[in-house]
Amino acid sequence: MIFTLFKREFLGYFRSPVAYVFLVVFLVASVGLSFFVGNFFKNNTASLESYFMFLPWLFLFFAPAVGMRLWAEEKRSGTLELLFTLPVTTLQTVLGKFFAAWAFLALAVFLSFPMALTAAYLGDPDWGTMFAGYTGAFLMAGSFLGICSLTSALTRNQVISFVLSVIVCFILMLLGWSVFNGALGAVLPVQAVDFVANCGLIPHYESFTKGILDPRDTIYFLSLAGLTLFLNILALER
Amino acid sequence: MMIEVKGLVKDYGTHRVVNHVSFNVKRGDILGFLGPNGAGKTTTMKMITGFITPTAGTAIVSGHDVRSAPVAVKRAIGYLPESAPAYGEMTVEEFLYFIAEVRGYRTAIARKERVRHAIAQTHLASVSGQTIETLSKGYRQRVGFAQALLHDPDILILDEPTDGLDPNQKNEVRTLIKSMAARKAVVLSTHILEEVDAICTRIIIISRGRLVVDETPEAFRKRKPGARLDEIFRSLTEEDEAATALSANEISKEKS
C-alpha cells in the first residue's frame, strides 16, 4: 500500500516539467558552487568535500521546494478527501509521500555522480569517505523533508509551507553554528549550550563528510525525521 | 442494515453543524439527502465515510464502526465527494489504475478488468488517455463516478452527483444509479427536488444540522396534497430554522 502511494507521488513529480527544471537547477547550483566557490580543482585533492560542503545550504531551499506540495496541494485541490476515503491509514499515506519526496531529492544528489567519476579520473579518491558523504547527504535530506512534510500538512498554501519550512530548517542549522553557540554561552550554562548545539544539523552532517559513520549521527537524522512525521500524522488527524 | 447512523454530532468551535442525526439505510434504498446549503448534508456524509471524526455518535457501515474500524468502512463504501476531486495531472486511465491498486486489486489482470469495467460503465473510453485537468466538468464528474464504482461497493455515497451536468448527463447518471440500486444502498445529496422524485425511494431532509424529515416520497407529497415539492421543502426548512435558533440559544446557555 505504501508502495502504491509512493509510486503515484514519485511519478507525480515527473508529470510536470517542474521536476526536470528542479533537477537541472539543483545540479547546476550544487556542482557550480563546488567548482567556483569550493575550488574543486584548486584544492588539489581527489575528494567531493567541496561538493558536500554546500549541500546543507542548498537543501535549505531545495528541500522545501520538493516537500511543499506534499499535503498543501492535496488540500487545495480537494483530493485530500479522496485520499482519506480510500482504504488507507494516515501512517501509510504519510510514509508513502515522504519516501517519494526523499527518493526525489536523493535522485537529485546522486545525479552528481559524474563528479565522483571526475575525481576518480584525476586522482585516487577515498571511496569510503565519499560513500559516507553521500550517506550523510541522504540522511540529512530525510530530516529536512520530514520538516517540510509537516509544514505542508499545516496549510493549504504551498508558499506558506515553503517559507515555514525554510525558517524551521534554518533555525536547526543555526543551532550547531559556533558563533551562535558563543552568543548563547553568554547567557546559558555550558550543559544547556552543549545540548542546544547537539540539536544542530551541521555538526552531525560534517562528521559524515569527514568519513566518520557514527551511529549517533544516523540516529539523530532518523529520529528528527521520525518525530516530524509523527507530528505530521497528528496534524492530519486533528 | 447497510448503514446505521446513530446520533451523529459535529461541532466546529461553538457552532453545532450536525445535531444528533440518526437514520438507517438498507440494501435497495436510494436515499435522497436534502437540505438548504450549509445545513450539514456534506458534513454528515463526510462523517459516514470516515473523512472527518464526529464530535459524538457514530455510524455503522456494513457492520463496521467508523470510529473503531475506519479502513473497513472505507473499503465497503464508494464515495463521490462534492465536485469530484481527482489528481488532475494524471490521465483517466492512470488515475483509475491507481484507485484499483489502492483498493487492493493485486494482480494486473484484476486491475485491468476493473478499470475497463468502470470506464465502460461511465462511458469514459473516448477520453481515457487524456489528463483529467483537461476534461470538461461533465467528464470529470464521470471520472469521480468511475472511481467510486470501481470496486463494485455495496454502499454508494454521492455528494451532489448531478451538480453541473447538462440535462442529458443528469439523466444518464440517474439511469446509472437506478440500474445499480437493487444490489446496493445508495445515499445521494442534491438540491434538485425533481431528482429525488425521479429516483429516490426515501427522502431525508436536514435543516440547521437536524433531521426534520425521513419518509418515502409519497408520504412527503401527502404533507400538502397538490403543492409542489419545493413548496413543501421551503415550509419545512423555514419552520425548522426558527426552532433551531431557539435550541442553539439553549446550547450556548448550557455551555456558559
Short mmCIF file of C-alpha atoms in Angstrom, two decimals:
data_model
loop_
_atom_site.label_atom_id
_atom_site.label_comp_id
_atom_site.label_asym_id
_atom_site.label_seq_id
_atom_site.Cartn_x
_atom_site.Cartn_y
_atom_site.Cartn_z
CA MET A 1 0.00 0.00 0.00
CA ILE A 2 2.79 2.39 0.92
CA PHE A 3 4.46 1.49 -2.37
CA THR A 4 1.32 2.33 -4.37
CA LEU A 5 1.13 5.76 -2.75
CA PHE A 6 4.87 6.21 -3.14
CA LYS A 7 4.70 5.40 -6.83
CA ARG A 8 1.89 7.88 -7.52
CA GLU A 9 3.66 10.65 -5.65
CA PHE A 10 7.12 10.00 -7.09
CA LEU A 11 5.90 9.73 -10.68
CA GLY A 12 3.74 12.77 -9.95
CA TYR A 13 6.88 14.88 -9.77
CA PHE A 14 7.70 13.96 -13.34
CA ARG A 15 4.20 14.61 -14.66
CA SER A 16 5.05 18.29 -14.80
CA PRO A 17 8.16 19.97 -16.22
CA VAL A 18 8.86 21.41 -12.77
CA ALA A 19 10.69 18.22 -11.78
CA TYR A 20 13.15 18.49 -14.67
CA VAL A 21 13.70 22.20 -14.05
CA PHE A 22 14.32 21.39 -10.40
CA LEU A 23 16.85 18.67 -11.18
CA VAL A 24 18.75 20.85 -13.64
CA VAL A 25 18.83 23.89 -11.35
CA PHE A 26 19.86 21.78 -8.38
CA LEU A 27 22.69 20.16 -10.35
CA VAL A 28 23.93 23.46 -11.76
CA ALA A 29 23.82 25.08 -8.33
CA SER A 30 25.43 22.22 -6.40
CA VAL A 31 28.15 21.48 -8.93
CA GLY A 32 28.66 25.18 -9.73
CA LEU A 33 29.21 26.03 -6.07
CA SER A 34 31.61 23.14 -5.76
CA PHE A 35 33.67 24.26 -8.76
CA PHE A 36 33.65 28.04 -8.46
CA VAL A 37 33.25 28.68 -4.74
CA GLY A 38 34.54 25.42 -3.27
CA ASN A 39 37.54 25.29 -5.65
CA PHE A 40 37.08 21.65 -6.64
CA PHE A 41 40.21 21.81 -8.87
CA LYS A 42 42.43 24.18 -6.93
CA ASN A 43 42.11 22.13 -3.73
CA ASN A 44 44.21 19.56 -5.49
CA THR A 45 42.59 16.71 -3.57
CA ALA A 46 40.60 13.94 -5.18
CA SER A 47 37.53 14.29 -2.99
CA LEU A 48 33.99 15.63 -3.12
CA GLU A 49 34.44 17.68 0.03
CA SER A 50 33.79 20.90 -1.86
CA TYR A 51 30.54 19.39 -3.17
CA PHE A 52 29.22 18.14 0.16
CA MET A 53 30.21 21.35 1.96
CA PHE A 54 27.43 23.39 0.32
CA LEU A 55 24.68 20.77 0.38
CA PRO A 56 23.05 21.86 3.69
CA TRP A 57 22.65 25.37 2.31
CA LEU A 58 21.20 24.10 -0.94
CA PHE A 59 18.85 21.76 0.91
CA LEU A 60 17.66 24.73 2.94
CA PHE A 61 15.85 25.95 -0.18
CA PHE A 62 15.56 22.89 -2.38
CA ALA A 63 14.08 20.50 0.21
CA PRO A 64 11.16 22.85 0.96
CA ALA A 65 10.65 23.19 -2.79
CA VAL A 66 10.31 19.40 -3.05
CA GLY A 67 8.23 19.00 0.10
CA MET A 68 5.87 21.97 -0.04
CA ARG A 69 3.35 20.36 -2.36
CA LEU A 70 3.03 17.06 -0.46
CA TRP A 71 -0.07 17.95 1.55
CA ALA A 72 -0.80 21.59 0.69
CA GLU A 73 -1.60 20.62 -2.90
CA GLU A 74 -3.94 17.82 -1.79
CA LYS A 75 -5.75 20.23 0.49
CA ARG A 76 -6.04 22.93 -2.13
CA SER A 77 -7.38 20.68 -4.87
CA GLY A 78 -9.69 18.70 -2.56
CA THR A 79 -8.03 15.36 -3.32
CA LEU A 80 -7.24 15.02 0.39
CA GLU A 81 -10.85 13.94 0.82
CA LEU A 82 -10.48 11.37 -1.94
CA LEU A 83 -7.25 10.05 -0.45
CA PHE A 84 -8.60 9.71 3.07
CA THR A 85 -11.79 7.98 1.99
CA LEU A 86 -9.75 5.28 0.28
CA PRO A 87 -8.91 2.27 2.47
CA VAL A 88 -5.55 3.59 3.65
CA THR A 89 -4.28 4.64 7.05
CA THR A 90 -2.80 8.05 7.77
CA LEU A 91 0.55 6.43 8.54
CA GLN A 92 0.64 4.73 5.13
CA THR A 93 -0.09 7.95 3.25
CA VAL A 94 2.39 9.97 5.30
CA LEU A 95 5.15 7.42 4.68
CA GLY A 96 4.29 6.95 1.01
CA LYS A 97 4.52 10.66 0.34
CA PHE A 98 7.59 11.17 2.49
CA PHE A 99 9.52 8.36 0.79
CA ALA A 100 8.57 9.74 -2.61
CA ALA A 101 9.95 13.18 -1.75
CA TRP A 102 13.02 11.59 -0.20
CA ALA A 103 13.68 9.47 -3.27
CA PHE A 104 13.31 12.51 -5.50
CA LEU A 105 15.79 14.60 -3.54
CA ALA A 106 18.14 11.61 -3.29
CA LEU A 107 17.97 11.31 -7.06
CA ALA A 108 18.98 14.98 -7.36
CA VAL A 109 22.01 14.33 -5.15
CA PHE A 110 23.04 11.10 -6.85
CA LEU A 111 22.93 12.73 -10.26
CA SER A 112 26.18 14.38 -9.17
CA PHE A 113 27.95 11.05 -9.69
CA PRO A 114 29.96 12.37 -12.68
CA MET A 115 31.77 14.47 -10.07
CA ALA A 116 32.83 11.28 -8.32
CA LEU A 117 33.95 9.83 -11.65
CA THR A 118 35.91 13.01 -12.39
CA ALA A 119 37.66 12.77 -9.04
CA ALA A 120 38.45 9.12 -9.78
CA TYR A 121 39.81 10.01 -13.24
CA LEU A 122 42.02 12.81 -11.93
CA GLY A 123 43.26 11.16 -8.78
CA ASP A 124 42.71 8.40 -6.30
CA PRO A 125 39.75 9.36 -4.12
CA ASP A 126 38.85 7.73 -0.82
CA TRP A 127 35.67 5.87 -1.79
CA GLY A 128 34.81 5.25 1.85
CA THR A 129 34.71 8.96 2.62
CA MET A 130 32.69 9.58 -0.49
CA PHE A 131 30.20 6.88 0.47
CA ALA A 132 29.93 8.39 3.96
CA GLY A 133 29.34 11.81 2.42
CA TYR A 134 26.51 10.53 0.23
CA THR A 135 25.01 8.67 3.20
CA GLY A 136 25.11 11.85 5.27
CA ALA A 137 23.52 13.88 2.48
CA PHE A 138 20.80 11.27 2.09
CA LEU A 139 20.01 11.19 5.82
CA MET A 140 20.07 14.97 6.10
CA ALA A 141 17.64 15.18 3.17
CA GLY A 142 15.29 12.91 5.13
CA SER A 143 15.33 15.21 8.15
CA PHE A 144 14.72 18.30 6.03
CA LEU A 145 11.85 16.63 4.19
CA GLY A 146 10.25 15.45 7.43
CA ILE A 147 10.04 19.09 8.44
CA CYS A 148 8.75 20.12 5.02
CA SER A 149 6.09 17.41 5.03
CA LEU A 150 4.92 18.60 8.44
CA THR A 151 4.69 22.28 7.46
CA SER A 152 2.92 21.26 4.25
CA ALA A 153 0.26 19.48 6.30
CA LEU A 154 -0.39 22.65 8.29
CA THR A 155 -1.55 24.77 5.37
CA ARG A 156 -3.26 24.64 2.01
CA ASN A 157 -0.88 27.27 0.64
CA GLN A 158 2.38 25.97 -0.83
CA VAL A 159 4.15 29.31 -0.40
CA ILE A 160 3.40 29.43 3.33
CA SER A 161 4.55 25.83 3.61
CA PHE A 162 7.79 26.71 1.80
CA VAL A 163 8.55 29.74 3.98
CA LEU A 164 7.72 27.93 7.22
CA SER A 165 9.97 25.00 6.44
CA VAL A 166 12.85 27.26 5.36
CA ILE A 167 12.58 29.06 8.72
CA VAL A 168 12.49 25.83 10.76
CA CYS A 169 15.36 24.27 8.82
CA PHE A 170 17.39 27.47 9.12
CA ILE A 171 16.96 27.50 12.91
CA LEU A 172 18.12 23.87 13.06
CA MET A 173 21.18 24.82 11.05
CA LEU A 174 21.96 27.80 13.29
CA LEU A 175 21.90 25.63 16.41
CA GLY A 176 25.17 23.92 15.58
CA TRP A 177 26.97 27.09 14.48
CA SER A 178 29.87 28.11 16.73
CA VAL A 179 29.15 31.86 16.56
CA PHE A 180 25.57 31.23 17.62
CA ASN A 181 26.68 28.92 20.42
CA GLY A 182 29.20 31.51 21.62
CA ALA A 183 26.37 34.03 21.93
CA LEU A 184 24.26 31.50 23.80
CA GLY A 185 27.17 30.71 26.14
CA ALA A 186 26.99 34.25 27.49
CA VAL A 187 23.53 33.67 28.92
CA LEU A 188 23.15 29.90 29.40
CA PRO A 189 25.17 27.33 31.42
CA VAL A 190 27.62 25.15 29.50
CA GLN A 191 25.45 22.00 29.63
CA ALA A 192 22.50 23.83 28.13
CA VAL A 193 24.62 25.22 25.31
CA ASP A 194 26.02 21.76 24.64
CA PHE A 195 22.54 20.34 24.47
CA VAL A 196 21.35 23.02 22.06
CA ALA A 197 24.47 22.58 19.92
CA ASN A 198 23.80 18.83 19.75
CA CYS A 199 20.40 19.53 18.23
CA GLY A 200 22.04 21.37 15.33
CA LEU A 201 22.16 19.75 11.91
CA ILE A 202 25.57 20.82 10.64
CA PRO A 203 27.90 19.11 13.16
CA HIS A 204 26.11 15.79 12.65
CA TYR A 205 26.39 16.16 8.91
CA GLU A 206 30.03 17.27 8.97
CA SER A 207 31.21 14.07 10.62
CA PHE A 208 29.75 12.18 7.63
CA THR A 209 31.60 14.37 5.14
CA LYS A 210 34.81 13.66 7.02
CA GLY A 211 34.16 9.96 6.50
CA ILE A 212 33.00 9.17 10.03
CA LEU A 213 29.95 6.90 10.20
CA ASP A 214 28.83 7.43 13.77
CA PRO A 215 25.56 5.67 14.70
CA ARG A 216 24.66 8.67 16.88
CA ASP A 217 24.58 10.94 13.83
CA THR A 218 22.45 8.45 11.93
CA ILE A 219 20.08 8.20 14.87
CA TYR A 220 19.93 11.98 15.08
CA PHE A 221 18.77 12.37 11.47
CA LEU A 222 16.37 9.43 11.57
CA SER A 223 14.80 10.50 14.86
CA LEU A 224 14.34 14.02 13.54
CA ALA A 225 12.53 12.60 10.52
CA GLY A 226 10.54 10.23 12.75
CA LEU A 227 9.48 13.00 15.11
CA THR A 228 8.34 15.32 12.33
CA LEU A 229 6.42 12.52 10.60
CA PHE A 230 4.71 11.64 13.86
CA LEU A 231 3.67 15.29 14.27
CA ASN A 232 2.61 15.17 10.62
CA ILE A 233 0.15 12.35 11.39
CA LEU A 234 -1.21 14.29 14.37
CA ALA A 235 -1.62 17.40 12.23
CA LEU A 236 -3.63 15.45 9.63
CA GLU A 237 -5.83 13.62 12.13
CA ARG A 238 -6.75 16.56 14.28
CA MET B 1 -28.88 -2.89 7.58
CA MET B 2 -26.12 -1.41 5.42
CA ILE B 3 -25.73 1.94 7.16
CA GLU B 4 -26.82 2.78 10.69
CA VAL B 5 -26.25 6.39 11.61
CA LYS B 6 -26.50 6.83 15.36
CA GLY B 7 -26.78 10.28 16.89
CA LEU B 8 -24.08 11.96 14.82
CA VAL B 9 -22.95 15.34 16.17
CA LYS B 10 -20.31 17.66 14.75
CA ASP B 11 -19.22 20.88 16.39
CA TYR B 12 -16.88 23.42 14.87
CA GLY B 13 -15.88 25.55 17.83
CA THR B 14 -19.14 26.55 19.45
CA HIS B 15 -21.11 26.10 16.25
CA ARG B 16 -23.05 22.84 16.00
CA VAL B 17 -23.14 21.87 12.33
CA VAL B 18 -24.76 18.44 12.72
CA ASN B 19 -27.08 17.86 15.65
CA HIS B 20 -27.96 14.29 16.65
CA VAL B 21 -28.72 12.90 13.22
CA SER B 22 -29.84 9.25 13.11
CA PHE B 23 -31.17 7.16 10.25
CA ASN B 24 -30.79 3.75 8.61
CA VAL B 25 -30.21 2.70 5.04
CA LYS B 26 -30.82 -0.83 3.78
CA ARG B 27 -29.97 -2.63 0.56
CA GLY B 28 -32.13 -1.42 -2.32
CA ASP B 29 -32.65 2.03 -0.81
CA ILE B 30 -31.87 5.15 -2.76
CA LEU B 31 -31.80 7.79 -0.11
CA GLY B 32 -32.21 11.40 -1.20
CA PHE B 33 -30.41 13.69 1.17
CA LEU B 34 -31.89 17.18 1.03
CA GLY B 35 -31.41 20.43 2.81
CA PRO B 36 -30.51 24.07 2.29
CA ASN B 37 -26.86 24.96 1.74
CA GLY B 38 -24.90 24.76 4.97
CA ALA B 39 -27.50 22.50 6.58
CA GLY B 40 -24.95 19.78 7.33
CA LYS B 41 -25.53 17.34 4.47
CA THR B 42 -21.93 17.23 3.33
CA THR B 43 -20.61 17.15 6.90
CA THR B 44 -22.85 14.16 7.68
CA MET B 45 -21.64 12.34 4.59
CA LYS B 46 -18.04 13.09 5.45
CA MET B 47 -18.57 11.58 8.89
CA ILE B 48 -20.14 8.41 7.46
CA THR B 49 -17.24 7.96 5.04
CA GLY B 50 -14.71 8.44 7.81
CA PHE B 51 -13.14 11.59 6.40
CA ILE B 52 -13.94 13.64 9.50
CA THR B 53 -14.35 12.41 13.06
CA PRO B 54 -17.72 13.00 14.73
CA THR B 55 -17.86 15.03 17.95
CA ALA B 56 -20.37 12.46 19.25
CA GLY B 57 -22.31 9.50 17.90
CA THR B 58 -21.15 7.11 15.21
CA ALA B 59 -22.08 5.33 12.01
CA ILE B 60 -22.06 1.56 11.49
CA VAL B 61 -21.35 0.72 7.86
CA SER B 62 -21.65 -2.92 6.76
CA GLY B 63 -21.23 -3.90 10.40
CA HIS B 64 -18.08 -1.82 10.96
CA ASP B 65 -17.98 1.14 13.30
CA VAL B 66 -16.48 4.13 11.53
CA ARG B 67 -14.77 5.24 14.71
CA SER B 68 -13.01 1.98 15.54
CA ALA B 69 -12.59 0.46 12.04
CA PRO B 70 -12.40 3.35 9.57
CA VAL B 71 -10.42 1.40 6.96
CA ALA B 72 -13.01 -1.41 6.85
CA VAL B 73 -15.73 1.20 6.39
CA LYS B 74 -13.81 2.89 3.58
CA ARG B 75 -13.40 -0.48 1.89
CA ALA B 76 -17.17 -1.01 1.86
CA ILE B 77 -18.04 2.44 0.53
CA GLY B 78 -17.75 4.01 -2.88
CA TYR B 79 -17.68 7.74 -2.33
CA LEU B 80 -18.03 10.60 -4.77
CA PRO B 81 -17.05 13.78 -2.91
CA GLU B 82 -18.56 17.12 -3.87
CA SER B 83 -17.14 18.43 -7.17
CA ALA B 84 -15.39 15.10 -7.79
CA PRO B 85 -11.77 15.81 -6.84
CA ALA B 86 -9.12 13.85 -8.77
CA TYR B 87 -5.43 14.13 -9.48
CA GLY B 88 -5.57 16.46 -12.47
CA GLU B 89 -2.10 15.71 -13.80
CA MET B 90 -2.92 12.01 -14.25
CA THR B 91 -4.74 10.57 -17.22
CA VAL B 92 -8.14 8.99 -16.60
CA GLU B 93 -6.66 5.54 -17.04
CA GLU B 94 -3.65 6.17 -14.78
CA PHE B 95 -5.93 7.56 -12.12
CA LEU B 96 -8.28 4.59 -12.20
CA TYR B 97 -5.37 2.14 -12.13
CA PHE B 98 -4.09 3.95 -9.06
CA ILE B 99 -7.51 3.64 -7.39
CA ALA B 100 -7.68 -0.06 -8.31
CA GLU B 101 -4.27 -0.63 -6.75
CA VAL B 102 -5.20 1.20 -3.56
CA ARG B 103 -8.49 -0.69 -3.48
CA GLY B 104 -6.47 -3.86 -3.17
CA TYR B 105 -6.58 -5.44 -6.64
CA ARG B 106 -3.20 -7.11 -6.51
CA THR B 107 -2.86 -8.67 -9.94
CA ALA B 108 -2.50 -6.70 -13.16
CA ILE B 109 -5.31 -8.72 -14.76
CA ALA B 110 -7.76 -7.92 -11.96
CA ARG B 111 -6.86 -4.24 -12.13
CA LYS B 112 -7.28 -4.14 -15.88
CA GLU B 113 -10.65 -5.86 -15.65
CA ARG B 114 -11.94 -3.42 -13.00
CA VAL B 115 -10.68 -0.32 -14.78
CA ARG B 116 -12.09 -1.48 -18.12
CA HIS B 117 -15.44 -2.17 -16.46
CA ALA B 118 -15.57 1.21 -14.70
CA ILE B 119 -14.65 3.04 -17.92
CA ALA B 120 -17.39 1.20 -19.83
CA GLN B 121 -19.99 1.86 -17.13
CA THR B 122 -19.34 5.59 -17.12
CA HIS B 123 -18.67 5.97 -20.88
CA LEU B 124 -15.16 7.31 -20.47
CA ALA B 125 -13.46 5.29 -23.22
CA SER B 126 -13.11 8.27 -25.57
CA VAL B 127 -11.09 10.30 -23.02
CA SER B 128 -9.29 7.54 -21.13
CA GLY B 129 -5.86 8.72 -22.34
CA GLN B 130 -6.46 12.38 -21.54
CA THR B 131 -5.23 14.08 -18.38
CA ILE B 132 -8.09 14.82 -16.00
CA GLU B 133 -7.38 18.55 -15.78
CA THR B 134 -8.14 18.92 -19.49
CA LEU B 135 -11.61 17.37 -19.15
CA SER B 136 -14.90 19.23 -19.02
CA LYS B 137 -16.91 19.28 -15.82
CA GLY B 138 -19.25 16.54 -17.01
CA TYR B 139 -16.38 14.19 -17.79
CA ARG B 140 -14.66 14.97 -14.50
CA GLN B 141 -17.84 14.07 -12.69
CA ARG B 142 -17.86 10.76 -14.57
CA VAL B 143 -14.26 10.13 -13.54
CA GLY B 144 -15.35 10.64 -9.94
CA PHE B 145 -18.17 8.20 -10.57
CA ALA B 146 -15.86 5.63 -12.13
CA GLN B 147 -13.58 5.94 -9.12
CA ALA B 148 -16.47 5.37 -6.71
CA LEU B 149 -17.85 2.38 -8.64
CA LEU B 150 -14.54 0.73 -9.41
CA HIS B 151 -14.57 -1.83 -6.60
CA ASP B 152 -18.30 -2.54 -7.01
CA PRO B 153 -19.08 -1.40 -3.46
CA ASP B 154 -22.19 -2.38 -1.51
CA ILE B 155 -22.65 1.22 -0.50
CA LEU B 156 -22.52 4.32 -2.65
CA ILE B 157 -22.33 7.77 -1.13
CA LEU B 158 -22.67 10.52 -3.69
CA ASP B 159 -22.38 14.17 -2.80
CA GLU B 160 -24.29 16.12 -5.46
CA PRO B 161 -23.61 13.65 -8.27
CA THR B 162 -25.51 15.60 -10.92
CA ASP B 163 -24.27 19.06 -9.97
CA GLY B 164 -23.03 20.98 -13.01
CA LEU B 165 -24.14 18.41 -15.55
CA ASP B 166 -26.32 19.13 -18.55
CA PRO B 167 -29.82 17.58 -18.69
CA ASN B 168 -28.70 14.61 -20.81
CA GLN B 169 -25.83 13.84 -18.49
CA LYS B 170 -28.09 14.17 -15.48
CA ASN B 171 -30.46 11.69 -16.97
CA GLU B 172 -27.63 9.31 -17.72
CA VAL B 173 -26.33 9.48 -14.14
CA ARG B 174 -29.82 8.85 -12.77
CA THR B 175 -30.26 5.84 -15.02
CA LEU B 176 -26.90 4.52 -13.86
CA ILE B 177 -27.81 4.93 -10.19
CA LYS B 178 -31.20 3.31 -10.69
CA SER B 179 -29.71 0.34 -12.52
CA MET B 180 -27.41 -0.44 -9.64
CA ALA B 181 -29.75 0.32 -6.79
CA ALA B 182 -31.23 -3.13 -6.29
CA ARG B 183 -27.88 -4.58 -5.25
CA LYS B 184 -26.65 -1.58 -3.27
CA ALA B 185 -27.51 1.02 -0.70
CA VAL B 186 -27.24 4.50 -2.19
CA VAL B 187 -27.13 7.82 -0.37
CA LEU B 188 -27.11 10.89 -2.57
CA SER B 189 -27.33 14.55 -1.70
CA THR B 190 -28.91 17.01 -4.05
CA HIS B 191 -30.54 20.40 -4.41
CA ILE B 192 -32.85 19.23 -7.15
CA LEU B 193 -36.18 18.11 -5.80
CA GLU B 194 -37.32 16.57 -9.09
CA GLU B 195 -34.32 14.32 -8.92
CA VAL B 196 -35.49 12.95 -5.61
CA ASP B 197 -38.88 12.39 -7.09
CA ALA B 198 -37.40 10.65 -10.11
CA ILE B 199 -35.13 8.12 -8.45
CA CYS B 200 -35.22 8.12 -4.66
CA THR B 201 -37.09 5.61 -2.55
CA ARG B 202 -36.69 7.70 0.57
CA ILE B 203 -36.29 11.36 1.47
CA ILE B 204 -34.28 12.76 4.32
CA ILE B 205 -34.25 16.47 4.94
CA ILE B 206 -31.68 18.12 7.15
CA SER B 207 -32.06 21.69 8.24
CA ARG B 208 -29.66 23.54 10.52
CA GLY B 209 -27.96 20.29 11.36
CA ARG B 210 -31.12 18.47 12.46
CA LEU B 211 -33.08 15.76 10.74
CA VAL B 212 -36.57 17.03 10.02
CA VAL B 213 -37.96 14.52 7.52
CA ASP B 214 -37.34 10.80 6.98
CA GLU B 215 -40.06 9.24 4.82
CA THR B 216 -40.99 7.98 1.35
CA PRO B 217 -41.55 10.47 -1.49
CA GLU B 218 -45.27 9.52 -1.43
CA ALA B 219 -45.62 10.36 2.25
CA PHE B 220 -43.69 13.57 1.65
CA ARG B 221 -46.11 14.54 -1.11
CA LYS B 222 -49.11 13.86 1.14
CA ARG B 223 -47.96 16.53 3.59
CA LYS B 224 -49.53 19.11 1.32
CA PRO B 225 -51.55 17.48 -1.45
CA GLY B 226 -51.30 19.35 -4.71
CA ALA B 227 -48.38 21.52 -3.66
CA ARG B 228 -45.07 21.49 -5.49
CA LEU B 229 -42.23 19.65 -3.79
CA ASP B 230 -40.16 22.78 -3.32
CA GLU B 231 -43.06 24.47 -1.54
CA ILE B 232 -43.25 21.67 0.99
CA PHE B 233 -39.48 21.77 1.30
CA ARG B 234 -39.46 25.52 1.93
CA SER B 235 -42.17 25.44 4.58
CA LEU B 236 -40.42 22.59 6.40
CA THR B 237 -36.99 24.16 6.46
CA GLU B 238 -38.32 27.60 7.38
CA GLU B 239 -40.26 26.31 10.37
CA ASP B 240 -37.21 24.49 11.44
CA GLU B 241 -34.92 27.47 11.26
CA ALA B 242 -36.97 29.25 13.93
CA ALA B 243 -36.96 26.14 16.12
CA THR B 244 -33.22 25.54 15.86
CA ALA B 245 -32.45 29.16 16.60
CA LEU B 246 -34.13 28.57 19.97
CA SER B 247 -32.30 25.33 20.69
CA ALA B 248 -28.99 26.92 19.67
CA ASN B 249 -29.61 29.51 22.36
CA GLU B 250 -30.15 26.76 24.90
CA ILE B 251 -26.90 25.06 23.93
CA SER B 252 -24.90 28.24 24.33
CA LYS B 253 -26.55 28.85 27.71
CA GLU B 254 -25.64 25.35 28.88
CA LYS B 255 -22.06 25.88 27.82
CA SER B 256 -21.66 29.18 29.63
#
